[in-house]
Short mmCIF file of C-alpha atoms in Angstrom, two decimals:
data_model
loop_
_atom_site.label_atom_id
_atom_site.label_comp_id
_atom_site.label_asym_id
_atom_site.label_seq_id
_atom_site.Cartn_x
_atom_site.Cartn_y
_atom_site.Cartn_z
CA ILE A 11 -3.93 -4.50 17.64
CA ALA A 12 -3.39 -5.14 14.13
CA ILE A 13 -0.50 -1.61 12.97
CA ILE A 14 0.04 -1.76 9.21
CA GLY A 15 2.28 0.73 8.07
CA VAL A 16 2.58 4.06 10.62
CA GLY A 17 3.73 7.87 10.35
CA ALA A 18 6.21 10.20 11.89
CA ASP A 19 5.47 9.24 15.45
CA SER A 20 6.03 5.32 15.56
CA ARG A 21 6.77 4.75 19.35
CA THR A 22 4.53 4.52 21.52
CA GLU A 23 4.00 3.29 25.82
CA ILE A 24 2.71 -0.01 25.83
CA ASP A 25 0.33 -0.94 29.15
CA LEU A 26 1.21 -4.44 28.87
CA ARG A 27 -0.69 -5.56 31.77
CA GLN A 28 -3.69 -3.99 29.98
CA LEU A 29 -2.88 -6.25 27.39
CA MET A 30 -2.13 -9.17 29.20
CA THR A 31 -5.71 -8.92 31.35
CA ARG A 32 -7.15 -8.26 27.84
CA ARG A 33 -5.26 -11.25 26.24
CA ALA A 34 -4.64 -8.95 22.99
CA VAL A 35 -2.42 -9.45 20.46
CA LEU A 36 -0.79 -6.98 18.75
CA ARG A 37 0.11 -7.31 15.46
CA GLY A 38 2.36 -5.16 12.88
CA SER A 39 3.41 -5.21 9.27
CA THR A 40 3.79 -3.49 6.10
CA LEU A 41 1.97 -3.21 2.64
CA ARG A 42 5.24 -1.25 0.67
CA ALA A 43 7.15 -3.66 -0.14
CA ARG A 44 4.34 -6.45 -1.19
CA SER A 45 3.77 -7.47 -4.37
CA ARG A 46 0.98 -5.97 -6.22
CA PRO A 47 -0.86 -9.47 -6.26
CA GLU A 48 0.17 -9.68 -2.28
CA LYS A 49 -1.60 -6.37 -2.30
CA ALA A 50 -4.91 -7.22 -3.94
CA ALA A 51 -5.66 -10.78 -1.80
CA THR A 52 -5.09 -8.26 1.09
CA ALA A 53 -7.79 -5.77 0.19
CA ARG A 54 -10.07 -8.51 -0.80
CA ALA A 55 -9.77 -9.83 2.21
CA ILE A 56 -10.21 -6.76 3.88
CA GLU A 57 -13.09 -6.12 2.47
CA GLN A 58 -14.16 -9.71 3.57
CA ASP A 59 -13.73 -9.88 6.67
CA ALA A 60 -12.59 -6.47 8.17
CA LEU A 61 -15.62 -4.76 6.77
CA SER A 62 -18.07 -7.10 8.18
CA TRP A 63 -16.38 -6.77 11.51
CA LEU A 64 -16.69 -2.62 11.48
CA ALA A 65 -20.08 -3.01 11.00
CA GLY A 66 -20.79 -5.14 13.36
CA GLY A 67 -18.91 -3.29 16.10
CA VAL A 68 -16.43 -6.60 16.35
CA ILE A 69 -13.71 -4.15 15.74
CA ARG A 70 -12.85 -0.44 15.73
CA VAL A 71 -11.11 2.63 14.01
CA PRO A 72 -10.43 5.19 16.61
CA VAL A 73 -10.44 8.60 15.15
CA GLU A 74 -8.62 11.60 16.51
CA THR A 75 -10.64 13.85 15.49
CA THR A 76 -12.93 14.77 12.01
CA PHE A 77 -12.70 17.97 9.77
CA ALA A 78 -14.86 18.77 6.64
CA MET A 79 -13.67 18.33 2.93
CA LYS A 80 -13.75 22.23 3.06
CA ASP A 81 -11.03 22.22 5.64
CA ALA A 82 -8.70 19.65 4.37
CA GLU A 83 -5.86 22.38 4.88
CA GLU A 84 -6.20 22.33 8.62
CA ALA A 85 -6.84 18.63 9.05
CA TYR A 86 -3.55 18.00 7.01
CA ASN A 87 -1.78 20.39 9.66
CA ARG A 88 -3.47 18.44 12.16
CA PHE A 89 -1.90 15.39 11.09
CA GLU A 90 1.81 17.01 10.35
CA LYS A 91 1.94 18.17 13.76
CA GLY A 92 1.92 14.19 15.17
CA GLY A 93 1.01 13.13 18.69
CA LYS A 94 -2.23 11.80 17.67
CA LEU A 95 -4.03 8.76 18.20
CA GLY A 96 -6.38 8.28 15.70
CA LYS A 97 -7.32 8.67 12.24
CA ILE A 98 -7.76 12.49 10.71
CA VAL A 99 -11.12 12.12 8.91
CA LEU A 100 -12.15 14.19 6.17
CA ALA A 101 -15.47 13.83 5.53
CA ASN A 102 -17.63 14.63 2.71
CA GLU A 103 -20.36 17.46 3.00
CA SER A 104 -22.77 15.75 0.73
CA ARG A 105 -23.42 12.88 2.90
#
């Protein structure tokens, strides 16, 4: 489990038994304090590795809910409310 940055709800509970039985690894970081070259290198690494892992189903990004672009204000209100588990996605209607 990789966590890069958090919103207002930065606290959570983790079932350590599940973590252990799955032999999972939990990592956390932030890019805020990194230099531009470090951020660029991270973006390149993600492009080379993580995107193929996503496409192949090796890793997944949990999605809380999806909103149409026209409902961006509602999506922001949901984001601001907190208490979510996963990303809030704005979908382009033209796709």
